[in-house]
Short mmCIF file of C-alpha atoms in Angstrom, two decimals:
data_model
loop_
_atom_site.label_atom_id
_atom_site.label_comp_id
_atom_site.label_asym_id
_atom_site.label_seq_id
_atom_site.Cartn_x
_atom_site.Cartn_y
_atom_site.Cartn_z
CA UNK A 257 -94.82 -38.06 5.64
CA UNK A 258 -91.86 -40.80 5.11
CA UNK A 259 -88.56 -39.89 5.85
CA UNK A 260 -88.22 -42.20 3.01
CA UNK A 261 -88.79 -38.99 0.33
CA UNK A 262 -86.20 -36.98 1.96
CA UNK A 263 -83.61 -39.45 2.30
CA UNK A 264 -84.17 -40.40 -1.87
CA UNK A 265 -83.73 -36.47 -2.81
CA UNK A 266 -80.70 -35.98 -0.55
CA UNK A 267 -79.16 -39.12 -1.93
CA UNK A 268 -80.34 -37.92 -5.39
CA UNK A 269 -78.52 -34.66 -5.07
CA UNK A 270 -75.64 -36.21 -2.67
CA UNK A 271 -74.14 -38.14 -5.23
CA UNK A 272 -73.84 -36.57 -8.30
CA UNK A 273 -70.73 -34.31 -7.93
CA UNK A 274 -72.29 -31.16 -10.01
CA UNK A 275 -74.19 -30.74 -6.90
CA UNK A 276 -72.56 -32.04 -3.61
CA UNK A 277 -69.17 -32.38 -2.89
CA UNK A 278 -66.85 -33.46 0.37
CA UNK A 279 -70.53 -33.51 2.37
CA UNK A 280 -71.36 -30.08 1.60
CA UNK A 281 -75.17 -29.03 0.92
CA UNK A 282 -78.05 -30.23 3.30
CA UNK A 283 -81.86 -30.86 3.01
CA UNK A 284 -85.17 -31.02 5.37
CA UNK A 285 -88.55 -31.31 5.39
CA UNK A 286 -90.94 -29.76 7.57
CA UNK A 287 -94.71 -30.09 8.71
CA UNK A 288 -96.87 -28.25 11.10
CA UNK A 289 -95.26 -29.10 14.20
CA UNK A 290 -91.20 -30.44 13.21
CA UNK A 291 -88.22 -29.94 10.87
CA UNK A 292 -86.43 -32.83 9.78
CA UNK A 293 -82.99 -31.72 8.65
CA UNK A 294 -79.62 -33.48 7.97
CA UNK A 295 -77.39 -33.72 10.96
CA UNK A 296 -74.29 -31.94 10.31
CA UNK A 297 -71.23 -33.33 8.72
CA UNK A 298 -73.84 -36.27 7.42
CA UNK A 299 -72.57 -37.23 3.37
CA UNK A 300 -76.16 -36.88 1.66
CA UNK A 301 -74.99 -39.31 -0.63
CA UNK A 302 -75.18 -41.94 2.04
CA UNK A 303 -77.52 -40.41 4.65
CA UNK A 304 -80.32 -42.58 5.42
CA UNK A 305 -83.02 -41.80 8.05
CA UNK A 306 -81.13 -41.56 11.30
CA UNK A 307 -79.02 -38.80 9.49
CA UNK A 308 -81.63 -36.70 9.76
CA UNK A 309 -82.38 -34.16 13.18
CA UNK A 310 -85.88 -33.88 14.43
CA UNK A 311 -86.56 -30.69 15.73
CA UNK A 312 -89.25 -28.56 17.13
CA UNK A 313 -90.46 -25.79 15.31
CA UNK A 314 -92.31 -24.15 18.45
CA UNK A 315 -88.62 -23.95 19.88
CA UNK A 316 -86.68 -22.80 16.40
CA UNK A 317 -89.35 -19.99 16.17
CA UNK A 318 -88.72 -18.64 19.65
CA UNK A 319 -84.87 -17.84 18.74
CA UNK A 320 -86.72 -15.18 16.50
CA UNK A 321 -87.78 -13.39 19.99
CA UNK A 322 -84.33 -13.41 21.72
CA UNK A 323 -81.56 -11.03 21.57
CA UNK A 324 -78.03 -12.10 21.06
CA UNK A 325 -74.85 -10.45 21.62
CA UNK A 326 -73.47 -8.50 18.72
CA UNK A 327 -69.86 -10.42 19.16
CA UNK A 328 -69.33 -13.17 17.16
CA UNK A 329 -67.86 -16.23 19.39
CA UNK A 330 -70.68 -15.51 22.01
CA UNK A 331 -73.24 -15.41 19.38
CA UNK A 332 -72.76 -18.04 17.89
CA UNK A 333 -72.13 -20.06 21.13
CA UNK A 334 -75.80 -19.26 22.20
CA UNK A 335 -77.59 -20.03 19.35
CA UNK A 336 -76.31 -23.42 18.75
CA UNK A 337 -77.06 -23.94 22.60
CA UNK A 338 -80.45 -23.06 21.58
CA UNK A 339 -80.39 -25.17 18.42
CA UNK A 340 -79.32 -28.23 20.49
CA UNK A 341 -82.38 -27.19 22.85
CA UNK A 342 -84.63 -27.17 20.19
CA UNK A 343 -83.79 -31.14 19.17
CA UNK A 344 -86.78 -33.85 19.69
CA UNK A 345 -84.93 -36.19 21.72
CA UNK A 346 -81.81 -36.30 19.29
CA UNK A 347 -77.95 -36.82 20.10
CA UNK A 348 -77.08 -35.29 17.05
CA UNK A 349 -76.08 -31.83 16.14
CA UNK A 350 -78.31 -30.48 13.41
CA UNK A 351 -76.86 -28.32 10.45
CA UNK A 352 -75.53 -25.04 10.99
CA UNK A 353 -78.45 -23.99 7.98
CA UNK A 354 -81.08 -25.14 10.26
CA UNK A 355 -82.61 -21.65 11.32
CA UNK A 356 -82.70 -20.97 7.26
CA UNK A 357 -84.81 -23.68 6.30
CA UNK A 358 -87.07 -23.80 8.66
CA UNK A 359 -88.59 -19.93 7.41
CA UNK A 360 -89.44 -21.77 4.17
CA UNK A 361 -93.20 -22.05 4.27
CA UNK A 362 -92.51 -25.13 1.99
CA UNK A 363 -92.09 -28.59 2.95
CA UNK A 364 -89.27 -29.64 1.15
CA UNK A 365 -85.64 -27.10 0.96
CA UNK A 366 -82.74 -28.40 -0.96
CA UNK A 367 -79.45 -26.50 -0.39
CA UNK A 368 -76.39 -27.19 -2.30
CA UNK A 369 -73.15 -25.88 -3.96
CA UNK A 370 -72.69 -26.70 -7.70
CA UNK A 371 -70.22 -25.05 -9.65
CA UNK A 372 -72.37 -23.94 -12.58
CA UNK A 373 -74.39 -21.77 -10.03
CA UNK A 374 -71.30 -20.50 -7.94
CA UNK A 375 -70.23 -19.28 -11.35
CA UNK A 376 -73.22 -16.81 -11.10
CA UNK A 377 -72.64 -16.13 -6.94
CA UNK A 378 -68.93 -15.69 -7.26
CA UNK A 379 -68.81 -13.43 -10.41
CA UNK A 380 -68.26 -9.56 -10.83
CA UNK A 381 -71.74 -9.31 -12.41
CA UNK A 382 -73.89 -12.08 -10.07
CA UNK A 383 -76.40 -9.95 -8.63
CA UNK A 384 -77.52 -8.18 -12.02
CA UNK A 385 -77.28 -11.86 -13.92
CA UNK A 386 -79.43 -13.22 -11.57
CA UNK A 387 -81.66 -10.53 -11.87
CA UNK A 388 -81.57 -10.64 -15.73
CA UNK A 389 -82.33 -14.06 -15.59
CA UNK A 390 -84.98 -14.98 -12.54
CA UNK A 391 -86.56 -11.63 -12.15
CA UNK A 392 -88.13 -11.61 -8.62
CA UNK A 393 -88.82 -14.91 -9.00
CA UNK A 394 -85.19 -14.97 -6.78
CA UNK A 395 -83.43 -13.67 -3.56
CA UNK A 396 -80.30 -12.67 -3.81
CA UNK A 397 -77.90 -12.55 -0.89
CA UNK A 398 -74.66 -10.83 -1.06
CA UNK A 399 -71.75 -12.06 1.45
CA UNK A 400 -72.82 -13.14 4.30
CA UNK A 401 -71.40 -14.76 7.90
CA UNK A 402 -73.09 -18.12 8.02
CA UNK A 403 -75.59 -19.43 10.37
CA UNK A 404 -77.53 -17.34 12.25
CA UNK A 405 -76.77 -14.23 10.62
CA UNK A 406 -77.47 -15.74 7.10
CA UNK A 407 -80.59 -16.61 8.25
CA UNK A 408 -81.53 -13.31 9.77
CA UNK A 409 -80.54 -12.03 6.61
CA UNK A 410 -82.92 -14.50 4.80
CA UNK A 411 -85.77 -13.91 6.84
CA UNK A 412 -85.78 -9.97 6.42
CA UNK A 413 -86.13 -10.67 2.19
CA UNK A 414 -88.82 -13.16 2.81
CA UNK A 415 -90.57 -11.07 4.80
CA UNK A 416 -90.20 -8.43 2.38
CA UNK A 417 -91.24 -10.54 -0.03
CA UNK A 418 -94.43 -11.65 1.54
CA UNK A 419 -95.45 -8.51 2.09
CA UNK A 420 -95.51 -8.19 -1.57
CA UNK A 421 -97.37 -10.98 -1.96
CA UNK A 422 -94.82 -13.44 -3.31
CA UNK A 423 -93.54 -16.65 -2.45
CA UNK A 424 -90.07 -17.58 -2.58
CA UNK A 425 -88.83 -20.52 -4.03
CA UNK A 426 -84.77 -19.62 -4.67
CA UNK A 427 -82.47 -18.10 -2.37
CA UNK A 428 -78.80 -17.23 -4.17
CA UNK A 429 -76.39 -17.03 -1.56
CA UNK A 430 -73.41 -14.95 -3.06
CA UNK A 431 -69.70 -17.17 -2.63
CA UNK A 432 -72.06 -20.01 -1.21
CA UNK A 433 -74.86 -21.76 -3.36
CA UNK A 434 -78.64 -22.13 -3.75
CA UNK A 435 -81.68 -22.79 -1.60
CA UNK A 436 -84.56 -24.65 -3.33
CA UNK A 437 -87.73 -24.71 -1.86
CA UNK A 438 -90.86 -27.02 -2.85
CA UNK A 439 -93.67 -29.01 -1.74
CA UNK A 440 -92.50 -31.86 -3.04
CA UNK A 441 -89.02 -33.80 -4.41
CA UNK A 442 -90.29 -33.35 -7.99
CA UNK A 443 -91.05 -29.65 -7.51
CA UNK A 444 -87.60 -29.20 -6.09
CA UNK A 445 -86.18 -31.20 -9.43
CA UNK A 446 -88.12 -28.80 -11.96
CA UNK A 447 -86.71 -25.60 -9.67
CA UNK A 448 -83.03 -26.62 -10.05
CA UNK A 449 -83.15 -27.94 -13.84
CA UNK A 450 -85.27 -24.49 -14.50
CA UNK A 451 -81.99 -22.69 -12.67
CA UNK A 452 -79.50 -24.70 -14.71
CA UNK A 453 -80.91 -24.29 -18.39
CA UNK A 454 -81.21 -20.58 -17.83
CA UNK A 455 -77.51 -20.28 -16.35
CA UNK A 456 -76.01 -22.80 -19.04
CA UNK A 457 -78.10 -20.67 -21.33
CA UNK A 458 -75.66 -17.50 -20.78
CA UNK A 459 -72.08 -19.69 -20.36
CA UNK A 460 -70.11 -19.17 -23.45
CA UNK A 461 -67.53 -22.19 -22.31
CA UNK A 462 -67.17 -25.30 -20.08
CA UNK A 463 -64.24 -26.67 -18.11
CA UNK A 464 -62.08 -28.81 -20.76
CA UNK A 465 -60.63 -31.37 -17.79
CA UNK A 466 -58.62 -33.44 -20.79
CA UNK A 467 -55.77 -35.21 -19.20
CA UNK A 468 -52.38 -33.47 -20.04
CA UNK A 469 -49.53 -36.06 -19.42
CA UNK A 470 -46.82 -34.94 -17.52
CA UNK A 471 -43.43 -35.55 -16.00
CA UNK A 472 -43.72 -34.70 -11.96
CA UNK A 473 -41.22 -37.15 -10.68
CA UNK A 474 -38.57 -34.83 -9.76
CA UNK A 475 -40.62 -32.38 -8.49
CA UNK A 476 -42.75 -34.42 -6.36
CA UNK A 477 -39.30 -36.23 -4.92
CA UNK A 478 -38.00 -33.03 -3.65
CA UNK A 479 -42.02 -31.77 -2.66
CA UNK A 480 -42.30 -35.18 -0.48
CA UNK A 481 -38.64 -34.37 1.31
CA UNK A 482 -39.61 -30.79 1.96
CA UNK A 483 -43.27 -30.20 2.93
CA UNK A 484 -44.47 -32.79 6.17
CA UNK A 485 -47.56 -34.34 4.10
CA UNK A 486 -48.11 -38.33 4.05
CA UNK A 487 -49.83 -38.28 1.01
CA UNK A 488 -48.56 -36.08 -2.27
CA UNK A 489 -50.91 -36.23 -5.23
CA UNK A 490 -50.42 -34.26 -8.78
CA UNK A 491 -53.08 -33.13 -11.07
CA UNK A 492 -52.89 -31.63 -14.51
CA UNK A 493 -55.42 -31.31 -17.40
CA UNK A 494 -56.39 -28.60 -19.63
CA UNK A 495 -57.85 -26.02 -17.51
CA UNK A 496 -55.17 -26.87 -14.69
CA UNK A 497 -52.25 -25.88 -17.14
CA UNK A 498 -54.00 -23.05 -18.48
CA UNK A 499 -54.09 -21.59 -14.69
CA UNK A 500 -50.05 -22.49 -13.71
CA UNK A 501 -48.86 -21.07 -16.94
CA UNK A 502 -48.04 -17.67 -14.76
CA UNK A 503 -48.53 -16.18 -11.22
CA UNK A 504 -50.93 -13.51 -12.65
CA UNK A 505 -53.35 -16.41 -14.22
CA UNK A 506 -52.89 -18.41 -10.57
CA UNK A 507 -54.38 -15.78 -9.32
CA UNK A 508 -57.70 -16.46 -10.29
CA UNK A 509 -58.04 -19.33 -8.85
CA UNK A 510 -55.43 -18.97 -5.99
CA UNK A 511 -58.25 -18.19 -3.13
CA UNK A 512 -61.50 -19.39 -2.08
CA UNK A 513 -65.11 -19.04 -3.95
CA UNK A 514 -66.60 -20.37 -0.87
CA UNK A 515 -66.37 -21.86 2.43
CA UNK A 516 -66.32 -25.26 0.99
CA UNK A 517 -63.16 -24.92 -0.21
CA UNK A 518 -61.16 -23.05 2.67
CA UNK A 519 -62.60 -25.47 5.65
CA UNK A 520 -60.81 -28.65 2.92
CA UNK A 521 -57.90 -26.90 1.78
CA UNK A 522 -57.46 -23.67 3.42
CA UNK A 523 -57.94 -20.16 1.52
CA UNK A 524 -55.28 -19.89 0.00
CA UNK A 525 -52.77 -22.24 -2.43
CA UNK A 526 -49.23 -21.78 -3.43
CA UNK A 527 -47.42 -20.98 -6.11
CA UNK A 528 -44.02 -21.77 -6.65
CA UNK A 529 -42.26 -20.07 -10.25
CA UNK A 530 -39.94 -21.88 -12.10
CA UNK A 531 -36.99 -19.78 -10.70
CA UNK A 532 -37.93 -19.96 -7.41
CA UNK A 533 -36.31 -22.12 -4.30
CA UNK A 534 -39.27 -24.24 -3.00
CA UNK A 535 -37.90 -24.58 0.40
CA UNK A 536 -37.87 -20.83 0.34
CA UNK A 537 -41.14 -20.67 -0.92
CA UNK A 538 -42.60 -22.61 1.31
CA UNK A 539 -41.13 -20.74 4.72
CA UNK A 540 -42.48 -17.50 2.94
CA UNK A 541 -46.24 -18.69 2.46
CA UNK A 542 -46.17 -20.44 5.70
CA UNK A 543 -45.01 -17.40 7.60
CA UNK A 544 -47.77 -15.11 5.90
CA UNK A 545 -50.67 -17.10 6.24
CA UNK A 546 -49.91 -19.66 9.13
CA UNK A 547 -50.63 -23.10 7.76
CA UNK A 548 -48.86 -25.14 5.21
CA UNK A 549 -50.44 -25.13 1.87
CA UNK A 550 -52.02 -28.37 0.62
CA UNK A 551 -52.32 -26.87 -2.81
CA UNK A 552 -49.07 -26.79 -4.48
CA UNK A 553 -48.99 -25.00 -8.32
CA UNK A 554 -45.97 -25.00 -10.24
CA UNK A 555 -45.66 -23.06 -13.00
CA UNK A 556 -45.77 -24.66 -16.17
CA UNK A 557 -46.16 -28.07 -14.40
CA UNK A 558 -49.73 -28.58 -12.61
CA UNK A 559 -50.82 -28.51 -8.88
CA UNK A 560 -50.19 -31.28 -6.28
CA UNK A 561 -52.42 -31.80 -3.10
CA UNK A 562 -50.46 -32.63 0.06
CA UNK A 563 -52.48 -33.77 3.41
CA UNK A 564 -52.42 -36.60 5.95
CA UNK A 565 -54.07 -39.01 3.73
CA UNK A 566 -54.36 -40.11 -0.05
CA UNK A 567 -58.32 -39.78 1.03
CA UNK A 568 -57.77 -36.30 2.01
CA UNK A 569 -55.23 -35.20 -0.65
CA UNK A 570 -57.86 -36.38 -3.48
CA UNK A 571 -60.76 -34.43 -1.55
CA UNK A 572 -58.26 -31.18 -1.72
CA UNK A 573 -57.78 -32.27 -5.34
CA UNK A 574 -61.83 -32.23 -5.97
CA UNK A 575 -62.48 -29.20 -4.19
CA UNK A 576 -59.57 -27.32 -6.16
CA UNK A 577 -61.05 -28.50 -9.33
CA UNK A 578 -64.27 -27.01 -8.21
CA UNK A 579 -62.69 -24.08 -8.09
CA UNK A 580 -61.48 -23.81 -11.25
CA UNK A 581 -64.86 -24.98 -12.52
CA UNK A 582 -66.15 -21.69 -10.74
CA UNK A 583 -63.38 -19.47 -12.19
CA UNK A 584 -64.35 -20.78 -15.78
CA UNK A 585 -68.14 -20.54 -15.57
CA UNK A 586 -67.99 -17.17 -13.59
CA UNK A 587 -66.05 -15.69 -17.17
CA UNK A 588 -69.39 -15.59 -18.39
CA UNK A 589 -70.26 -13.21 -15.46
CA UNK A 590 -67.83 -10.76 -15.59
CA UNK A 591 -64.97 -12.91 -13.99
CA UNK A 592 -64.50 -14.80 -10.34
CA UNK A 593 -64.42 -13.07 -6.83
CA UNK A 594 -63.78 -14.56 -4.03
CA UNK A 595 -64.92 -14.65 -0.31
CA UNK A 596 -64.39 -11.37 1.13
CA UNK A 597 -61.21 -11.23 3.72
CA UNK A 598 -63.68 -10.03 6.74
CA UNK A 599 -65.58 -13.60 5.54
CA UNK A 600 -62.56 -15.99 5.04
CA UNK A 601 -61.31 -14.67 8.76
CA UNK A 602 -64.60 -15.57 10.19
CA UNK A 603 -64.97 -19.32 8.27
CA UNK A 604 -61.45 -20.09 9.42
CA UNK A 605 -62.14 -19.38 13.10
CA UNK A 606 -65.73 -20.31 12.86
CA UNK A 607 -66.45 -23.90 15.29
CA UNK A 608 -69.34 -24.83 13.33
CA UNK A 609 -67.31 -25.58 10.41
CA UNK A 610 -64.50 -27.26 12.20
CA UNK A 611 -66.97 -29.47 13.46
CA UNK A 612 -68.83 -30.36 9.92
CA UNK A 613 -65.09 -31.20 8.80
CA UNK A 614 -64.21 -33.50 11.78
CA UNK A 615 -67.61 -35.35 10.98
CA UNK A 616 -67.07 -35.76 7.47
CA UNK A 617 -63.59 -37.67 7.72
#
């Protein structure tokens, strides 16, 4: 095998934004004896071979036979030690999804986020779309906490599955993504186009991202003197001003679809009415969620990223027009839902994602 295959389907995927974005998604492939899968916080846009984590599958396979605590922080703790025990000679830490691909039987497993499929796994009526459309030829997994437990979770449905006598190919993760699974990079290109015609097949509308002009000067003057941010960006276009004409339509896409968006810009954003103080405002969101937002919405206006950097603002800015992309495409699914609070705690507290973040700057 050439690393050579993996790194062109990462990159493939990696940089076209319907897929990947902010260094989200991961890849591997396996043989007999080792897993090769992207290090975490590695862009697959750019990754090249020494991105990628070789690991033993003896070792990954022997976490199946251990017992860990039921308590999250010491769980978690233990498996990663394990993990890290598991790499070939490696200093890098391999991705938190690591477990999950390696009880593929394939040799290839593609994992990303795109919008068009999180507007299936974050709507009211996922589950009975998917089943509508991919029969059992699909596992679906409602909300899960990541990692380990994901991949327990996994392995109990392929095991189900086998014992049916089916192979799985597609994994849904509900407020997360898709797994892909193949024996080669073209396999893995036929599974996702298949899984895109049939969900573009059922979307009655598209994101309309037209640029509306606007006049922000004022506000973003008195934003810049009031909220500590060194960068202050504003965004507005079709959809945008279709979501900040009220608080009621915020709403939809005030929270996060998945844990993409919180670990860039937090789970929640802010909106500030027309009538309202923004100083006031701000003290109020602050105080009930403990962070400073870096999604601002005013009403009637459009949304402004704040963060330390332009770099970072215009990530927010992506990220929060993913979300909208969700909240549109998940219409045709019975409407958006978002991460479940028990989730959101867990993601915000959760090291592994702190750590993918600090990598990706």
């Amino acid at each position: 095998m050439s690393l050579g295959e993996l790194v062109k389907i990462s990159n493939f995927y990696g940089r076209n934004e319907d897929f990947v974005l902010a260094g989200g998604g991961n890849t591997s492939y396996k043989d007999k004896d080792f897993l090769y899968i992207k290090g975490s916080g590695t862009s697959l846009a750019t990754i090249t071979e020494d991105g990628f984590v070789k690991m033993n599958r003896k070792r990954l396979s022997e976490i199946w036979d251990k017992t860990y605590p039921e308590t999250s922080d010491e769980r978690e703790s233990l498996v990663l030690a394990d993990l890290m025990a598991a790499r070939e000679n490696d200093d890098k830490r391999p991705s938190v999804e690591t477990l999950l691909h390696d009880l593929f039987p394939q040799s290839y497993v593609v994992h990303t986020h795109p919008a068009l499929i999180n507007g299936l796994t974050c709507s009211v009526r996922g589950e009975t779309a998917a089943e509508e459309l991919f029969g059992g030829d699909a596992i679906w997994i409602p909300p899960t906490m990541p990692g380990y437990v994901l991949a327990r979770a996994v392995r109990e449905k392929i095991e189900e599955q086998k014992s049916k006598g089916k192979r799985m190919d597609i994994v849904f993760l509900a407020n997360h993504g898709v797994f892909a699974a193949g024996n080669s990079p073209d396999e893995i290109k036929s599974l996702m186009c298949m899984i895109f015609d049939k969900i573009i097949s059922k979307i009655s509308r598209k994101p309309d991202f037209s640029p509306v002009p606007k006049d922000f000067s004022d506000v973003l003057s008195n934003l810049k003197n009031i909220i500590d941010a060194q960068s202050v960006l504003f965004e507005c276009n079709r959809e945008i001003q279709s979501y900040v004409e009220s608080r009621e339509r915020f709403n939809k896409v005030y929270s996060a679809f998945t844990p993409d968006h919180m670990v860039y810009y937090k789970h929640k954003a802010m909106f500030v009415g027309k009538n309202e103080n923004l100083k006031e405002a701000l003290e109020s969101f602050t105080s009930s969620y403990g962070f400073k937002p870096k999604i601002v919405a005013f009403e009637g206006l459009g949304v402004f990223a704040c963060d330390e950097s332009e770099k970072a603002a215009l990530t927010d800015l992506m990220l929060f027009k993913d979300t909208v992309k969700i909240a549109v495409y998940s219409e045709s699914f019975g409407g958006g839902v978002f991460m479940p609070d028990w989730l959101i705690d867990f993601i915000a507290n959760w090291e592994a994602e702190s750590y993918r973040k600090s990598q990706s700057k």
